[in-house]
JSON list of C-alpha atoms and ligand atoms in Angstrom, two decimals:
[
{"chain": "A", "resi": 1, "resn": "MET", "atom": "CA", "xyz": [-10.12, 12.66, 18.55]},
{"chain": "A", "resi": 2, "resn": "SER", "atom": "CA", "xyz": [-9.27, 9.48, 16.64]},
{"chain": "A", "resi": 3, "resn": "ARG", "atom": "CA", "xyz": [-6.35, 9.21, 14.26]},
{"chain": "A", "resi": 4, "resn": "ARG", "atom": "CA", "xyz": [-7.17, 9.42, 10.55]},
{"chain": "A", "resi": 5, "resn": "ILE", "atom": "CA", "xyz": [-7.07, 5.98, 8.97]},
{"chain": "A", "resi": 6, "resn": "LEU", "atom": "CA", "xyz": [-6.92, 5.70, 5.18]},
{"chain": "A", "resi": 7, "resn": "TYR", "atom": "CA", "xyz": [-8.43, 2.87, 3.14]},
{"chain": "A", "resi": 8, "resn": "ALA", "atom": "CA", "xyz": [-6.76, 1.64, -0.05]},
{"chain": "A", "resi": 9, "resn": "PRO", "atom": "CA", "xyz": [-8.72, -1.06, -1.89]},
{"chain": "A", "resi": 10, "resn": "SER", "atom": "CA", "xyz": [-6.43, -3.19, -4.05]},
{"chain": "A", "resi": 11, "resn": "LEU", "atom": "CA", "xyz": [-7.44, -3.51, -7.70]},
{"chain": "A", "resi": 12, "resn": "LEU", "atom": "CA", "xyz": [-5.82, -6.96, -7.76]},
{"chain": "A", "resi": 13, "resn": "SER", "atom": "CA", "xyz": [-9.15, -8.36, -6.56]},
{"chain": "A", "resi": 14, "resn": "ALA", "atom": "CA", "xyz": [-11.30, -6.16, -8.82]},
{"chain": "A", "resi": 15, "resn": "ASP", "atom": "CA", "xyz": [-12.85, -7.31, -12.10]},
{"chain": "A", "resi": 16, "resn": "PHE", "atom": "CA", "xyz": [-10.02, -6.95, -14.66]},
{"chain": "A", "resi": 17, "resn": "LEU", "atom": "CA", "xyz": [-12.50, -6.87, -17.54]},
{"chain": "A", "resi": 18, "resn": "ASN", "atom": "CA", "xyz": [-14.60, -4.24, -15.87]},
{"chain": "A", "resi": 19, "resn": "MET", "atom": "CA", "xyz": [-12.14, -2.11, -13.99]},
{"chain": "A", "resi": 20, "resn": "GLU", "atom": "CA", "xyz": [-13.95, 1.18, -14.41]},
{"chain": "A", "resi": 21, "resn": "ASN", "atom": "CA", "xyz": [-17.15, -0.21, -12.88]},
{"chain": "A", "resi": 22, "resn": "SER", "atom": "CA", "xyz": [-15.18, -1.89, -10.11]},
{"chain": "A", "resi": 23, "resn": "ILE", "atom": "CA", "xyz": [-13.66, 1.45, -9.13]},
{"chain": "A", "resi": 24, "resn": "ARG", "atom": "CA", "xyz": [-17.04, 3.18, -9.36]},
{"chain": "A", "resi": 25, "resn": "SER", "atom": "CA", "xyz": [-18.53, 0.45, -7.15]},
{"chain": "A", "resi": 26, "resn": "LEU", "atom": "CA", "xyz": [-16.51, 1.92, -4.26]},
{"chain": "A", "resi": 27, "resn": "GLU", "atom": "CA", "xyz": [-18.81, 4.97, -4.42]},
{"chain": "A", "resi": 28, "resn": "GLY", "atom": "CA", "xyz": [-16.01, 7.16, -3.08]},
{"chain": "A", "resi": 29, "resn": "GLU", "atom": "CA", "xyz": [-15.89, 5.33, 0.26]},
{"chain": "A", "resi": 30, "resn": "HIS", "atom": "CA", "xyz": [-12.17, 4.72, -0.23]},
{"chain": "A", "resi": 31, "resn": "ASP", "atom": "CA", "xyz": [-9.21, 7.10, 0.17]},
{"chain": "A", "resi": 32, "resn": "TRP", "atom": "CA", "xyz": [-6.61, 5.67, -2.20]},
{"chain": "A", "resi": 33, "resn": "LEU", "atom": "CA", "xyz": [-6.51, 3.05, -4.95]},
{"chain": "A", "resi": 34, "resn": "HIS", "atom": "CA", "xyz": [-3.79, 0.42, -4.47]},
{"chain": "A", "resi": 35, "resn": "LEU", "atom": "CA", "xyz": [-2.27, -0.99, -7.68]},
{"chain": "A", "resi": 36, "resn": "ASP", "atom": "CA", "xyz": [-0.17, -4.15, -7.45]},
{"chain": "A", "resi": 37, "resn": "VAL", "atom": "CA", "xyz": [2.49, -4.49, -10.15]},
{"chain": "A", "resi": 38, "resn": "MET", "atom": "CA", "xyz": [3.97, -8.01, -10.33]},
{"chain": "A", "resi": 39, "resn": "ASP", "atom": "CA", "xyz": [6.68, -9.27, -12.67]},
{"chain": "A", "resi": 40, "resn": "GLY", "atom": "CA", "xyz": [6.65, -13.06, -12.29]},
{"chain": "A", "resi": 41, "resn": "CYS", "atom": "CA", "xyz": [10.21, -12.91, -10.85]},
{"chain": "A", "resi": 42, "resn": "PHE", "atom": "CA", "xyz": [10.12, -11.05, -7.56]},
{"chain": "A", "resi": 43, "resn": "VAL", "atom": "CA", "xyz": [6.74, -12.69, -6.97]},
{"chain": "A", "resi": 44, "resn": "PRO", "atom": "CA", "xyz": [5.23, -15.77, -8.64]},
{"chain": "A", "resi": 45, "resn": "ASN", "atom": "CA", "xyz": [2.49, -13.85, -10.43]},
{"chain": "A", "resi": 46, "resn": "ILE", "atom": "CA", "xyz": [2.19, -11.28, -13.22]},
{"chain": "A", "resi": 47, "resn": "THR", "atom": "CA", "xyz": [-0.28, -8.40, -13.30]},
{"chain": "A", "resi": 48, "resn": "PHE", "atom": "CA", "xyz": [0.19, -5.17, -15.24]},
{"chain": "A", "resi": 49, "resn": "GLY", "atom": "CA", "xyz": [2.67, -2.41, -15.97]},
{"chain": "A", "resi": 50, "resn": "PRO", "atom": "CA", "xyz": [2.83, 1.35, -16.48]},
{"chain": "A", "resi": 51, "resn": "GLY", "atom": "CA", "xyz": [0.30, 1.26, -19.34]},
{"chain": "A", "resi": 52, "resn": "PHE", "atom": "CA", "xyz": [-2.47, 0.12, -17.04]},
{"chain": "A", "resi": 53, "resn": "VAL", "atom": "CA", "xyz": [-1.49, 2.55, -14.26]},
{"chain": "A", "resi": 54, "resn": "GLY", "atom": "CA", "xyz": [-1.56, 5.38, -16.84]},
{"chain": "A", "resi": 55, "resn": "ALA", "atom": "CA", "xyz": [-5.01, 4.29, -18.06]},
{"chain": "A", "resi": 56, "resn": "VAL", "atom": "CA", "xyz": [-6.40, 4.43, -14.50]},
{"chain": "A", "resi": 57, "resn": "ARG", "atom": "CA", "xyz": [-4.78, 7.85, -14.02]},
{"chain": "A", "resi": 58, "resn": "GLU", "atom": "CA", "xyz": [-6.35, 9.19, -17.21]},
{"chain": "A", "resi": 59, "resn": "ARG", "atom": "CA", "xyz": [-9.82, 7.90, -16.40]},
{"chain": "A", "resi": 60, "resn": "PHE", "atom": "CA", "xyz": [-9.65, 8.90, -12.71]},
{"chain": "A", "resi": 61, "resn": "PRO", "atom": "CA", "xyz": [-7.51, 12.05, -12.55]},
{"chain": "A", "resi": 62, "resn": "ARG", "atom": "CA", "xyz": [-8.39, 12.90, -8.94]},
{"chain": "A", "resi": 63, "resn": "GLU", "atom": "CA", "xyz": [-7.78, 9.50, -7.34]},
{"chain": "A", "resi": 64, "resn": "VAL", "atom": "CA", "xyz": [-4.72, 8.96, -5.16]},
{"chain": "A", "resi": 65, "resn": "LEU", "atom": "CA", "xyz": [-2.86, 6.14, -6.90]},
{"chain": "A", "resi": 66, "resn": "ASP", "atom": "CA", "xyz": [-0.76, 4.01, -4.58]},
{"chain": "A", "resi": 67, "resn": "VAL", "atom": "CA", "xyz": [1.45, 1.85, -6.79]},
{"chain": "A", "resi": 68, "resn": "HIS", "atom": "CA", "xyz": [3.11, -1.16, -5.17]},
{"chain": "A", "resi": 69, "resn": "LEU", "atom": "CA", "xyz": [5.96, -2.49, -7.32]},
{"chain": "A", "resi": 70, "resn": "MET", "atom": "CA", "xyz": [6.64, -6.16, -6.68]},
{"chain": "A", "resi": 71, "resn": "ILE", "atom": "CA", "xyz": [9.36, -6.34, -9.31]},
{"chain": "A", "resi": 72, "resn": "ASP", "atom": "CA", "xyz": [13.05, -7.15, -9.34]},
{"chain": "A", "resi": 73, "resn": "HIS", "atom": "CA", "xyz": [15.40, -4.23, -10.01]},
{"chain": "A", "resi": 74, "resn": "PRO", "atom": "CA", "xyz": [12.69, -1.59, -9.84]},
{"chain": "A", "resi": 75, "resn": "GLU", "atom": "CA", "xyz": [15.30, 1.08, -10.62]},
{"chain": "A", "resi": 76, "resn": "ARG", "atom": "CA", "xyz": [15.02, 0.10, -14.30]},
{"chain": "A", "resi": 77, "resn": "LEU", "atom": "CA", "xyz": [11.38, 1.14, -14.48]},
{"chain": "A", "resi": 78, "resn": "ILE", "atom": "CA", "xyz": [11.07, 4.08, -12.10]},
{"chain": "A", "resi": 79, "resn": "ASP", "atom": "CA", "xyz": [11.03, 6.70, -14.86]},
{"chain": "A", "resi": 80, "resn": "ASP", "atom": "CA", "xyz": [8.40, 4.76, -16.83]},
{"chain": "A", "resi": 81, "resn": "PHE", "atom": "CA", "xyz": [6.12, 4.52, -13.83]},
{"chain": "A", "resi": 82, "resn": "ILE", "atom": "CA", "xyz": [6.62, 8.10, -12.68]},
{"chain": "A", "resi": 83, "resn": "SER", "atom": "CA", "xyz": [5.76, 9.33, -16.18]},
{"chain": "A", "resi": 84, "resn": "VAL", "atom": "CA", "xyz": [2.21, 7.94, -15.90]},
{"chain": "A", "resi": 85, "resn": "GLY", "atom": "CA", "xyz": [1.46, 9.94, -12.75]},
{"chain": "A", "resi": 86, "resn": "PRO", "atom": "CA", "xyz": [1.14, 7.77, -9.63]},
{"chain": "A", "resi": 87, "resn": "ASP", "atom": "CA", "xyz": [1.02, 9.55, -6.27]},
{"chain": "A", "resi": 88, "resn": "TYR", "atom": "CA", "xyz": [2.93, 6.97, -4.21]},
{"chain": "A", "resi": 89, "resn": "LEU", "atom": "CA", "xyz": [5.46, 4.64, -5.82]},
{"chain": "A", "resi": 90, "resn": "THR", "atom": "CA", "xyz": [6.63, 1.86, -3.51]},
{"chain": "A", "resi": 91, "resn": "VAL", "atom": "CA", "xyz": [9.58, -0.45, -4.11]},
{"chain": "A", "resi": 92, "resn": "HIS", "atom": "CA", "xyz": [10.68, -3.51, -2.18]},
{"chain": "A", "resi": 93, "resn": "ALA", "atom": "CA", "xyz": [13.90, -3.21, -0.16]},
{"chain": "A", "resi": 94, "resn": "GLU", "atom": "CA", "xyz": [14.72, -6.83, -1.08]},
{"chain": "A", "resi": 95, "resn": "ALA", "atom": "CA", "xyz": [14.51, -6.19, -4.82]},
{"chain": "A", "resi": 96, "resn": "ASP", "atom": "CA", "xyz": [17.07, -3.45, -5.21]},
{"chain": "A", "resi": 97, "resn": "HIS", "atom": "CA", "xyz": [20.80, -3.39, -4.37]},
{"chain": "A", "resi": 98, "resn": "HIS", "atom": "CA", "xyz": [20.76, 0.41, -4.18]},
{"chain": "A", "resi": 99, "resn": "ILE", "atom": "CA", "xyz": [17.44, 1.16, -2.61]},
{"chain": "A", "resi": 100, "resn": "HIS", "atom": "CA", "xyz": [18.43, 4.59, -1.30]},
{"chain": "A", "resi": 101, "resn": "ARG", "atom": "CA", "xyz": [19.29, 5.72, -4.81]},
{"chain": "A", "resi": 102, "resn": "THR", "atom": "CA", "xyz": [15.97, 4.46, -6.16]},
{"chain": "A", "resi": 103, "resn": "LEU", "atom": "CA", "xyz": [13.93, 6.14, -3.41]},
{"chain": "A", "resi": 104, "resn": "SER", "atom": "CA", "xyz": [15.78, 9.41, -4.04]},
{"chain": "A", "resi": 105, "resn": "ARG", "atom": "CA", "xyz": [15.08, 9.10, -7.76]},
{"chain": "A", "resi": 106, "resn": "ILE", "atom": "CA", "xyz": [11.35, 8.72, -7.12]},
{"chain": "A", "resi": 107, "resn": "ARG", "atom": "CA", "xyz": [11.33, 11.93, -5.10]},
{"chain": "A", "resi": 108, "resn": "GLU", "atom": "CA", "xyz": [13.52, 13.80, -7.58]},
{"chain": "A", "resi": 109, "resn": "LYS", "atom": "CA", "xyz": [11.03, 12.93, -10.31]},
{"chain": "A", "resi": 110, "resn": "GLY", "atom": "CA", "xyz": [8.17, 14.32, -8.22]},
{"chain": "A", "resi": 111, "resn": "GLY", "atom": "CA", "xyz": [6.71, 11.11, -6.78]},
{"chain": "A", "resi": 112, "resn": "LYS", "atom": "CA", "xyz": [6.12, 10.15, -3.18]},
{"chain": "A", "resi": 113, "resn": "ALA", "atom": "CA", "xyz": [8.57, 7.39, -2.29]},
{"chain": "A", "resi": 114, "resn": "GLY", "atom": "CA", "xyz": [7.52, 4.21, -0.52]},
{"chain": "A", "resi": 115, "resn": "VAL", "atom": "CA", "xyz": [9.58, 1.26, 0.68]},
{"chain": "A", "resi": 116, "resn": "SER", "atom": "CA", "xyz": [8.20, -2.18, 1.46]},
{"chain": "A", "resi": 117, "resn": "ILE", "atom": "CA", "xyz": [9.39, -5.36, 3.16]},
{"chain": "A", "resi": 118, "resn": "ASN", "atom": "CA", "xyz": [8.24, -8.97, 2.92]},
{"chain": "A", "resi": 119, "resn": "PRO", "atom": "CA", "xyz": [7.19, -10.88, 6.03]},
{"chain": "A", "resi": 120, "resn": "GLY", "atom": "CA", "xyz": [10.62, -12.56, 6.23]},
{"chain": "A", "resi": 121, "resn": "THR", "atom": "CA", "xyz": [12.54, -9.28, 6.23]},
{"chain": "A", "resi": 122, "resn": "SER", "atom": "CA", "xyz": [13.40, -7.42, 9.42]},
{"chain": "A", "resi": 123, "resn": "GLU", "atom": "CA", "xyz": [12.20, -3.86, 9.87]},
{"chain": "A", "resi": 124, "resn": "GLN", "atom": "CA", "xyz": [15.78, -3.02, 10.90]},
{"chain": "A", "resi": 125, "resn": "LEU", "atom": "CA", "xyz": [16.61, -2.94, 7.19]},
{"chain": "A", "resi": 126, "resn": "LEU", "atom": "CA", "xyz": [14.32, 0.07, 6.88]},
{"chain": "A", "resi": 127, "resn": "ARG", "atom": "CA", "xyz": [15.78, 2.15, 9.65]},
{"chain": "A", "resi": 128, "resn": "PRO", "atom": "CA", "xyz": [18.49, 3.98, 7.65]},
{"chain": "A", "resi": 129, "resn": "LEU", "atom": "CA", "xyz": [15.91, 4.73, 4.95]},
{"chain": "A", "resi": 130, "resn": "LEU", "atom": "CA", "xyz": [13.29, 6.40, 7.12]},
{"chain": "A", "resi": 131, "resn": "PRO", "atom": "CA", "xyz": [14.44, 10.01, 6.50]},
{"chain": "A", "resi": 132, "resn": "PHE", "atom": "CA", "xyz": [14.02, 9.41, 2.75]},
{"chain": "A", "resi": 133, "resn": "VAL", "atom": "CA", "xyz": [10.52, 7.97, 2.48]},
{"chain": "A", "resi": 134, "resn": "ASP", "atom": "CA", "xyz": [6.92, 9.14, 2.48]},
{"chain": "A", "resi": 135, "resn": "LEU", "atom": "CA", "xyz": [5.46, 5.68, 3.06]},
{"chain": "A", "resi": 136, "resn": "VAL", "atom": "CA", "xyz": [6.52, 2.38, 4.61]},
{"chain": "A", "resi": 137, "resn": "LEU", "atom": "CA", "xyz": [4.53, -0.64, 3.45]},
{"chain": "A", "resi": 138, "resn": "VAL", "atom": "CA", "xyz": [4.65, -3.66, 5.75]},
{"chain": "A", "resi": 139, "resn": "MET", "atom": "CA", "xyz": [3.58, -6.85, 4.00]},
{"chain": "A", "resi": 140, "resn": "SER", "atom": "CA", "xyz": [1.39, -9.01, 6.20]},
{"chain": "A", "resi": 141, "resn": "VAL", "atom": "CA", "xyz": [1.32, -11.86, 3.65]},
{"chain": "A", "resi": 142, "resn": "ASN", "atom": "CA", "xyz": [3.97, -13.12, 1.24]},
{"chain": "A", "resi": 143, "resn": "PRO", "atom": "CA", "xyz": [3.30, -10.96, -1.79]},
{"chain": "A", "resi": 144, "resn": "GLY", "atom": "CA", "xyz": [1.93, -12.34, -5.04]},
{"chain": "A", "resi": 145, "resn": "PHE", "atom": "CA", "xyz": [-1.70, -13.16, -4.45]},
{"chain": "A", "resi": 146, "resn": "GLY", "atom": "CA", "xyz": [-4.84, -11.83, -2.86]},
{"chain": "A", "resi": 147, "resn": "GLY", "atom": "CA", "xyz": [-6.93, -13.76, -0.36]},
{"chain": "A", "resi": 148, "resn": "GLN", "atom": "CA", "xyz": [-4.15, -15.07, 1.91]},
{"chain": "A", "resi": 149, "resn": "SER", "atom": "CA", "xyz": [-4.23, -15.16, 5.71]},
{"chain": "A", "resi": 150, "resn": "PHE", "atom": "CA", "xyz": [-2.83, -12.32, 7.80]},
{"chain": "A", "resi": 151, "resn": "ILE", "atom": "CA", "xyz": [0.52, -13.12, 9.47]},
{"chain": "A", "resi": 152, "resn": "GLN", "atom": "CA", "xyz": [-0.09, -11.79, 12.97]},
{"chain": "A", "resi": 153, "resn": "PRO", "atom": "CA", "xyz": [3.49, -11.08, 14.20]},
{"chain": "A", "resi": 154, "resn": "MET", "atom": "CA", "xyz": [3.92, -8.52, 11.40]},
{"chain": "A", "resi": 155, "resn": "ILE", "atom": "CA", "xyz": [2.01, -6.06, 13.55]},
{"chain": "A", "resi": 156, "resn": "ASP", "atom": "CA", "xyz": [5.11, -5.80, 15.78]},
{"chain": "A", "resi": 157, "resn": "LYS", "atom": "CA", "xyz": [6.95, -4.21, 12.85]},
{"chain": "A", "resi": 158, "resn": "VAL", "atom": "CA", "xyz": [4.32, -1.47, 12.77]},
{"chain": "A", "resi": 159, "resn": "THR", "atom": "CA", "xyz": [4.79, -0.80, 16.49]},
{"chain": "A", "resi": 160, "resn": "MET", "atom": "CA", "xyz": [8.54, -0.46, 15.98]},
{"chain": "A", "resi": 161, "resn": "LEU", "atom": "CA", "xyz": [8.20, 1.81, 12.92]},
{"chain": "A", "resi": 162, "resn": "SER", "atom": "CA", "xyz": [5.78, 4.00, 14.76]},
{"chain": "A", "resi": 163, "resn": "ARG", "atom": "CA", "xyz": [8.27, 4.40, 17.65]},
{"chain": "A", "resi": 164, "resn": "TRP", "atom": "CA", "xyz": [11.08, 5.24, 15.26]},
{"chain": "A", "resi": 165, "resn": "ARG", "atom": "CA", "xyz": [8.87, 7.77, 13.52]},
{"chain": "A", "resi": 166, "resn": "THR", "atom": "CA", "xyz": [8.13, 9.59, 16.76]},
{"chain": "A", "resi": 167, "resn": "ALA", "atom": "CA", "xyz": [11.74, 9.46, 17.92]},
{"chain": "A", "resi": 168, "resn": "GLY", "atom": "CA", "xyz": [13.09, 10.74, 14.60]},
{"chain": "A", "resi": 169, "resn": "HIS", "atom": "CA", "xyz": [10.29, 13.30, 13.99]},
{"chain": "A", "resi": 170, "resn": "TYR", "atom": "CA", "xyz": [9.58, 11.71, 10.63]},
{"chain": "A", "resi": 171, "resn": "SER", "atom": "CA", "xyz": [6.28, 12.02, 8.81]},
{"chain": "A", "resi": 172, "resn": "PHE", "atom": "CA", "xyz": [6.05, 8.86, 6.68]},
{"chain": "A", "resi": 173, "resn": "LEU", "atom": "CA", "xyz": [2.79, 6.93, 6.67]},
{"chain": "A", "resi": 174, "resn": "ILE", "atom": "CA", "xyz": [2.69, 3.28, 7.74]},
{"chain": "A", "resi": 175, "resn": "GLU", "atom": "CA", "xyz": [0.70, 0.99, 5.45]},
{"chain": "A", "resi": 176, "resn": "MET", "atom": "CA", "xyz": [-0.13, -2.67, 5.88]},
{"chain": "A", "resi": 177, "resn": "ASP", "atom": "CA", "xyz": [-1.04, -5.01, 3.04]},
{"chain": "A", "resi": 178, "resn": "GLY", "atom": "CA", "xyz": [-2.39, -8.56, 2.96]},
{"chain": "A", "resi": 179, "resn": "GLY", "atom": "CA", "xyz": [-5.09, -10.51, 4.74]},
{"chain": "A", "resi": 180, "resn": "ILE", "atom": "CA", "xyz": [-6.91, -7.48, 6.13]},
{"chain": "A", "resi": 181, "resn": "GLY", "atom": "CA", "xyz": [-10.71, -7.43, 6.39]},
{"chain": "A", "resi": 182, "resn": "LYS", "atom": "CA", "xyz": [-13.61, -6.96, 8.76]},
{"chain": "A", "resi": 183, "resn": "HIS", "atom": "CA", "xyz": [-12.22, -9.49, 11.20]},
{"chain": "A", "resi": 184, "resn": "ASN", "atom": "CA", "xyz": [-8.93, -7.68, 11.90]},
{"chain": "A", "resi": 185, "resn": "ALA", "atom": "CA", "xyz": [-9.04, -4.13, 10.47]},
{"chain": "A", "resi": 186, "resn": "ALA", "atom": "CA", "xyz": [-9.58, -2.59, 13.92]},
{"chain": "A", "resi": 187, "resn": "MET", "atom": "CA", "xyz": [-6.62, -4.48, 15.38]},
{"chain": "A", "resi": 188, "resn": "VAL", "atom": "CA", "xyz": [-4.40, -3.42, 12.45]},
{"chain": "A", "resi": 189, "resn": "ALA", "atom": "CA", "xyz": [-5.38, 0.23, 12.89]},
{"chain": "A", "resi": 190, "resn": "GLN", "atom": "CA", "xyz": [-4.95, 0.09, 16.66]},
{"chain": "A", "resi": 191, "resn": "GLY", "atom": "CA", "xyz": [-1.48, -1.36, 16.14]},
{"chain": "A", "resi": 192, "resn": "GLY", "atom": "CA", "xyz": [-0.48, 1.96, 14.56]},
{"chain": "A", "resi": 193, "resn": "THR", "atom": "CA", "xyz": [-1.18, 1.42, 10.83]},
{"chain": "A", "resi": 194, "resn": "ASP", "atom": "CA", "xyz": [-2.27, 4.54, 8.94]},
{"chain": "A", "resi": 195, "resn": "VAL", "atom": "CA", "xyz": [-3.22, 2.99, 5.58]},
{"chain": "A", "resi": 196, "resn": "LEU", "atom": "CA", "xyz": [-5.12, -0.29, 5.27]},
{"chain": "A", "resi": 197, "resn": "VAL", "atom": "CA", "xyz": [-4.84, -2.10, 1.93]},
{"chain": "A", "resi": 198, "resn": "MET", "atom": "CA", "xyz": [-7.69, -4.51, 1.28]},
{"chain": "A", "resi": 199, "resn": "GLY", "atom": "CA", "xyz": [-8.26, -6.57, -1.84]},
{"chain": "A", "resi": 200, "resn": "SER", "atom": "CA", "xyz": [-10.52, -9.58, -1.49]},
{"chain": "A", "resi": 201, "resn": "ALA", "atom": "CA", "xyz": [-12.32, -8.20, 1.59]},
{"chain": "A", "resi": 202, "resn": "VAL", "atom": "CA", "xyz": [-13.61, -5.26, -0.47]},
{"chain": "A", "resi": 203, "resn": "PHE", "atom": "CA", "xyz": [-13.87, -6.42, -4.09]},
{"chain": "A", "resi": 204, "resn": "GLY", "atom": "CA", "xyz": [-14.85, -9.96, -3.10]},
{"chain": "A", "resi": 205, "resn": "ALA", "atom": "CA", "xyz": [-17.85, -8.60, -1.21]},
{"chain": "A", "resi": 206, "resn": "PRO", "atom": "CA", "xyz": [-21.23, -8.28, -2.95]},
{"chain": "A", "resi": 207, "resn": "GLU", "atom": "CA", "xyz": [-21.34, -4.55, -2.13]},
{"chain": "A", "resi": 208, "resn": "PRO", "atom": "CA", "xyz": [-17.81, -3.08, -1.90]},
{"chain": "A", "resi": 209, "resn": "ALA", "atom": "CA", "xyz": [-18.93, 0.40, -0.80]},
{"chain": "A", "resi": 210, "resn": "ARG", "atom": "CA", "xyz": [-21.11, -0.96, 1.98]},
{"chain": "A", "resi": 211, "resn": "THR", "atom": "CA", "xyz": [-18.29, -3.23, 3.17]},
{"chain": "A", "resi": 212, "resn": "LEU", "atom": "CA", "xyz": [-15.91, -0.28, 3.29]},
{"chain": "A", "resi": 213, "resn": "ARG", "atom": "CA", "xyz": [-18.45, 1.73, 5.30]},
{"chain": "A", "resi": 214, "resn": "GLU", "atom": "CA", "xyz": [-18.87, -1.15, 7.74]},
{"chain": "A", "resi": 215, "resn": "ILE", "atom": "CA", "xyz": [-15.12, -1.54, 8.17]},
{"chain": "A", "resi": 216, "resn": "ARG", "atom": "CA", "xyz": [-14.69, 2.21, 8.71]},
{"chain": "A", "resi": 217, "resn": "THR", "atom": "CA", "xyz": [-17.34, 2.11, 11.44]},
{"chain": "A", "resi": 218, "resn": "LEU", "atom": "CA", "xyz": [-15.73, -0.88, 13.16]},
{"chain": "A", "resi": 219, "resn": "VAL", "atom": "CA", "xyz": [-12.31, 0.78, 13.06]},
{"chain": "A", "resi": 220, "resn": "LYS", "atom": "CA", "xyz": [-13.64, 4.12, 14.27]},
{"chain": "A", "resi": 221, "resn": "GLU", "atom": "CA", "xyz": [-15.47, 2.52, 17.20]},
{"chain": "A", "resi": 222, "resn": "ALA", "atom": "CA", "xyz": [-12.34, 0.64, 18.22]},
{"chain": "A", "resi": 223, "resn": "THR", "atom": "CA", "xyz": [-9.94, 3.57, 17.86]},
{"chain": "A", "resi": 224, "resn": "ASP", "atom": "CA", "xyz": [-12.33, 5.98, 19.65]},
{"chain": "A", "resi": 225, "resn": "ARG", "atom": "CA", "xyz": [-12.55, 3.54, 22.56]},
{"chain": "A", "resi": 226, "resn": "ALA", "atom": "CA", "xyz": [-8.78, 3.22, 22.83]},
{"chain": "B", "resi": 1, "resn": "DX5", "atom": "C1", "xyz": [-0.46, -9.09, -2.38]},
{"chain": "B", "resi": 1, "resn": "DX5", "atom": "C2", "xyz": [-0.77, -7.68, -2.76]},
{"chain": "B", "resi": 1, "resn": "DX5", "atom": "C3", "xyz": [-1.95, -7.14, -2.05]},
{"chain": "B", "resi": 1, "resn": "DX5", "atom": "C4", "xyz": [-3.23, -7.91, -2.30]},
{"chain": "B", "resi": 1, "resn": "DX5", "atom": "C5", "xyz": [-3.92, -7.99, -0.98]},
{"chain": "B", "resi": 1, "resn": "DX5", "atom": "O1", "xyz": [0.72, -9.47, -2.95]},
{"chain": "B", "resi": 1, "resn": "DX5", "atom": "O2", "xyz": [0.32, -6.82, -2.51]},
{"chain": "B", "resi": 1, "resn": "DX5", "atom": "O3", "xyz": [-2.13, -5.76, -2.26]},
{"chain": "B", "resi": 1, "resn": "DX5", "atom": "O4", "xyz": [-4.08, -7.30, -3.23]},
{"chain": "B", "resi": 1, "resn": "DX5", "atom": "O5", "xyz": [-5.02, -8.81, -1.12]},
{"chain": "B", "resi": 1, "resn": "DX5", "atom": "P1", "xyz": [-5.87, -9.28, 0.14]},
{"chain": "B", "resi": 1, "resn": "DX5", "atom": "O6", "xyz": [-6.40, -8.05, 0.81]},
{"chain": "B", "resi": 1, "resn": "DX5", "atom": "O7", "xyz": [-6.94, -10.12, -0.48]},
{"chain": "B", "resi": 1, "resn": "DX5", "atom": "O8", "xyz": [-4.95, -10.05, 1.03]},
{"chain": "B", "resi": 2, "resn": "ZN", "atom": "ZN1", "xyz": [-0.05, -4.56, -2.55]}
]
């Protein structure tokens, strides 16, 4: 039986003036919604804050909201984000001097804690944190923008994380984000990724739901064969 792969379309590439319709255009073919919060400091772009995340939560109470904080000193805003009801709240290891404290705070407040690393950061930085997280997000582009090209060697980080997970009997999910689409989704899944984030490949397509179905089929065929 093939491993369950989850699909998390990123709203960064959706229509900001028509968000509700963008989400409905997925026709339930997705598993999670991925929300990219950017502060213009940690990354050279600005998106939205807790107000927007809360609005999505209110309108779509049953969706799994996967919030990716690309902000400096995320510890300052953890309580604000948790109060609007995300499922997963992910912070960057590079952005926080006391990342263990922040991850613990997310869990204490009832959230699922995620930690992420940029392409230039070694996965070794994550190792001491693995007992304390529900999700590890490996960036496969430099964060800040949609539509960039996948950085191939990042897949080796997934292989390593997956080994550490087995050895340590951990249960965190491994997510990959950036440059994923029809051309490489199967390879990303086969490399050991559990959650595929896709922005432009899904919302940039004329029919997002159909594209998701096609990608699911490609991935399933490849993982069944393996
Ligand atoms: C990039 C964001 C991604 C982005 C991915 O900084 O973290 O979630 O939406 O977009 P694509 O899939 O177009 O690379
Ligand atoms: Zn993201």
